PDB file of C-alpha atoms in Angstrom:
ATOM      1  CA  UNK A  44     298.360 168.060  29.442  1.00 49.00           C
ATOM      2  CA  UNK A  45     302.102 168.604  29.053  1.00 44.00           C
ATOM      3  CA  UNK A  46     301.811 172.026  30.753  1.00 46.00           C
ATOM      4  CA  UNK A  47     300.025 170.423  33.723  1.00 44.00           C
ATOM      5  CA  UNK A  48     302.757 167.790  34.043  1.00 38.00           C
ATOM      6  CA  UNK A  49     305.511 170.429  33.968  1.00 38.00           C
ATOM      7  CA  UNK A  50     303.677 172.505  36.560  1.00 41.00           C
ATOM      8  CA  UNK A  51     303.290 169.461  38.837  1.00 42.00           C
ATOM      9  CA  UNK A  52     306.988 168.580  38.523  1.00 38.00           C
ATOM     10  CA  UNK A  53     307.973 172.200  39.233  1.00 43.00           C
ATOM     11  CA  UNK A  54     305.759 172.284  42.323  1.00 42.00           C
ATOM     12  CA  UNK A  55     307.250 169.018  43.590  1.00 42.00           C
ATOM     13  CA  UNK A  56     310.783 170.367  43.179  1.00 37.00           C
ATOM     14  CA  UNK A  57     309.853 173.589  45.021  1.00 40.00           C
ATOM     15  CA  UNK A  58     308.311 171.641  47.921  1.00 38.00           C
ATOM     16  CA  UNK A  59     311.360 169.366  48.156  1.00 39.00           C
ATOM     17  CA  UNK A  60     313.601 172.438  48.293  1.00 38.00           C
ATOM     18  CA  UNK A  61     311.563 173.977  51.115  1.00 35.00           C
ATOM     19  CA  UNK A  62     311.620 170.735  53.099  1.00 35.00           C
ATOM     20  CA  UNK A  63     315.400 170.561  52.684  1.00 38.00           C
ATOM     21  CA  UNK A  64     315.771 174.172  53.825  1.00 34.00           C
ATOM     22  CA  UNK A  65     313.578 173.577  56.895  1.00 36.00           C
ATOM     23  CA  UNK A  66     315.658 170.545  57.834  1.00 36.00           C
ATOM     24  CA  UNK A  67     318.864 172.575  57.599  1.00 36.00           C
ATOM     25  CA  UNK A  68     317.417 175.399  59.689  1.00 40.00           C
ATOM     26  CA  UNK A  69     316.251 172.946  62.361  1.00 41.00           C
ATOM     27  CA  UNK A  70     319.675 171.305  62.461  1.00 41.00           C
ATOM     28  CA  UNK A  71     321.396 174.690  62.828  1.00 45.00           C
ATOM     29  CA  UNK A  72     319.065 175.553  65.694  1.00 57.00           C
ATOM     30  CA  UNK A  73     320.012 172.366  67.590  1.00 71.00           C
ATOM     31  CA  UNK A  74     322.975 174.033  69.296  1.00 89.00           C
ATOM     32  CA  UNK A  75     326.125 172.791  70.995  1.00 94.00           C
ATOM     33  CA  UNK A  76     326.841 171.299  74.425  1.00 95.00           C
ATOM     34  CA  UNK A  77     328.064 173.897  76.922  1.00 97.00           C
ATOM     35  CA  UNK A  78     328.709 173.972  80.667  1.00 98.00           C
ATOM     36  CA  UNK A  79     327.920 176.512  83.337  1.00 98.00           C
ATOM     37  CA  UNK A  80     331.176 177.692  84.996  1.00 97.00           C
ATOM     38  CA  UNK A  81     329.803 179.716  87.896  1.00 96.00           C
ATOM     39  CA  UNK A  82     326.427 180.096  89.625  1.00 97.00           C
ATOM     40  CA  UNK A  83     324.285 181.924  87.084  1.00 97.00           C
ATOM     41  CA  UNK A  84     320.894 183.097  85.911  1.00 98.00           C
ATOM     42  CA  UNK A  85     319.740 183.099  82.289  1.00 98.00           C
ATOM     43  CA  UNK A  86     317.765 186.185  81.308  1.00 98.00           C
ATOM     44  CA  UNK A  87     315.094 186.995  78.741  1.00 97.00           C
ATOM     45  CA  UNK A  88     317.482 189.395  76.973  1.00 97.00           C
ATOM     46  CA  UNK A  89     321.274 189.781  76.918  1.00 98.00           C
ATOM     47  CA  UNK A  90     320.990 192.055  79.943  1.00 97.00           C
ATOM     48  CA  UNK A  91     320.883 191.138  83.639  1.00 97.00           C
ATOM     49  CA  UNK A  92     318.143 193.721  84.216  1.00 97.00           C
ATOM     50  CA  UNK A  93     315.679 191.728  82.073  1.00 97.00           C
ATOM     51  CA  UNK A  94     313.400 188.997  83.407  1.00 98.00           C
ATOM     52  CA  UNK A  95     315.108 185.845  84.692  1.00 97.00           C
ATOM     53  CA  UNK A  96     314.234 182.726  82.680  1.00 96.00           C
ATOM     54  CA  UNK A  97     316.400 180.063  84.390  1.00 96.00           C
ATOM     55  CA  UNK A  98     317.630 180.652  87.934  1.00 96.00           C
ATOM     56  CA  UNK A  99     320.016 178.656  90.072  1.00 96.00           C
ATOM     57  CA  UNK A 100     322.193 177.378  87.217  1.00 98.00           C
ATOM     58  CA  UNK A 101     325.053 175.484  88.844  1.00 98.00           C
ATOM     59  CA  UNK A 102     328.740 175.013  87.961  1.00 98.00           C
ATOM     60  CA  UNK A 103     329.191 171.887  85.833  1.00 98.00           C
ATOM     61  CA  UNK A 104     325.559 171.878  84.677  1.00 98.00           C
ATOM     62  CA  UNK A 105     325.274 170.979  80.996  1.00 97.00           C
ATOM     63  CA  UNK A 106     323.157 173.260  78.813  1.00 97.00           C
ATOM     64  CA  UNK A 107     322.805 173.771  75.072  1.00 96.00           C
ATOM     65  CA  UNK A 108     324.345 176.893  73.518  1.00 97.00           C
ATOM     66  CA  UNK A 109     322.196 177.981  70.572  1.00 96.00           C
ATOM     67  CA  UNK A 110     323.916 181.194  69.463  1.00 96.00           C
ATOM     68  CA  UNK A 111     325.838 184.210  70.747  1.00 97.00           C
ATOM     69  CA  UNK A 112     325.165 187.929  70.694  1.00 98.00           C
ATOM     70  CA  UNK A 113     326.287 191.241  72.138  1.00 98.00           C
ATOM     71  CA  UNK A 114     324.464 192.769  75.062  1.00 98.00           C
ATOM     72  CA  UNK A 115     325.039 194.493  78.372  1.00 97.00           C
ATOM     73  CA  UNK A 116     328.715 194.850  79.227  1.00 97.00           C
ATOM     74  CA  UNK A 117     329.587 193.025  82.443  1.00 96.00           C
ATOM     75  CA  UNK A 118     333.174 193.152  83.752  1.00 94.00           C
ATOM     76  CA  UNK A 119     334.359 194.564  80.414  1.00 96.00           C
ATOM     77  CA  UNK A 120     332.729 191.843  78.278  1.00 95.00           C
ATOM     78  CA  UNK A 121     329.545 192.271  76.205  1.00 97.00           C
ATOM     79  CA  UNK A 122     329.194 188.675  74.898  1.00 97.00           C
ATOM     80  CA  UNK A 123     326.158 186.586  75.832  1.00 98.00           C
ATOM     81  CA  UNK A 124     324.998 183.100  74.840  1.00 97.00           C
ATOM     82  CA  UNK A 125     321.409 182.016  74.226  1.00 97.00           C
ATOM     83  CA  UNK A 126     320.935 178.681  75.967  1.00 97.00           C
ATOM     84  CA  UNK A 127     318.375 175.960  76.393  1.00 96.00           C
ATOM     85  CA  UNK A 128     318.264 173.447  79.233  1.00 94.00           C
ATOM     86  CA  UNK A 129     317.625 170.667  76.721  1.00 90.00           C
ATOM     87  CA  UNK A 130     319.345 169.699  73.452  1.00 87.00           C
ATOM     88  CA  UNK A 131     316.140 170.407  71.515  1.00 81.00           C
ATOM     89  CA  UNK A 132     315.125 174.012  72.260  1.00 76.00           C
ATOM     90  CA  UNK A 133     311.368 173.446  72.007  1.00 78.00           C
ATOM     91  CA  UNK A 134     310.833 175.219  75.306  1.00 75.00           C
ATOM     92  CA  UNK A 135     312.237 178.333  76.929  1.00 89.00           C
ATOM     93  CA  UNK A 136     315.599 179.854  76.165  1.00 96.00           C
ATOM     94  CA  UNK A 137     317.567 182.490  78.014  1.00 97.00           C
ATOM     95  CA  UNK A 138     320.804 184.478  77.799  1.00 98.00           C
ATOM     96  CA  UNK A 139     323.838 183.783  80.002  1.00 98.00           C
ATOM     97  CA  UNK A 140     326.826 186.120  80.185  1.00 98.00           C
ATOM     98  CA  UNK A 141     330.088 184.846  78.713  1.00 97.00           C
ATOM     99  CA  UNK A 142     331.817 184.768  82.106  1.00 96.00           C
ATOM    100  CA  UNK A 143     329.386 182.131  83.406  1.00 97.00           C
ATOM    101  CA  UNK A 144     329.561 179.585  80.578  1.00 97.00           C
ATOM    102  CA  UNK A 145     332.101 177.392  78.803  1.00 97.00           C
ATOM    103  CA  UNK A 146     331.316 176.891  75.120  1.00 95.00           C
ATOM    104  CA  UNK A 147     333.604 175.038  72.713  1.00 90.00           C
ATOM    105  CA  UNK A 148     331.876 175.540  69.373  1.00 86.00           C
ATOM    106  CA  UNK A 149     333.841 177.482  66.758  1.00 87.00           C
ATOM    107  CA  UNK A 150     330.892 177.275  64.339  1.00 90.00           C
ATOM    108  CA  UNK A 151     328.310 178.691  66.761  1.00 92.00           C
ATOM    109  CA  UNK A 152     326.195 181.227  64.906  1.00 95.00           C
ATOM    110  CA  UNK A 153     325.399 184.811  65.836  1.00 96.00           C
ATOM    111  CA  UNK A 154     321.821 185.298  67.101  1.00 93.00           C
TER     112      UNK A 154
END
């Protein structure tokens, strides 16, 4: 009986830890407000030869920056940002080149 109780308590602690981890991961995925600086397209990959995901992004348009990565070099810069059009990235995401977006998030993670 005591072994069963200890096993049940151990399982409950493990489940609580997983729930806490999932909550942290979801919060980290939420992203940061960012703004489009110049007319832009967001692409499937960090490369403007990949499929367009969001077209006709306009200067001043607010988006959500989820993370940054390196990709195709454009005008001497290889930094790209994964964005979502909504604060909660449940839908599509795409990559926008660094020159087309303003992001003020020093803690933004690498993709």
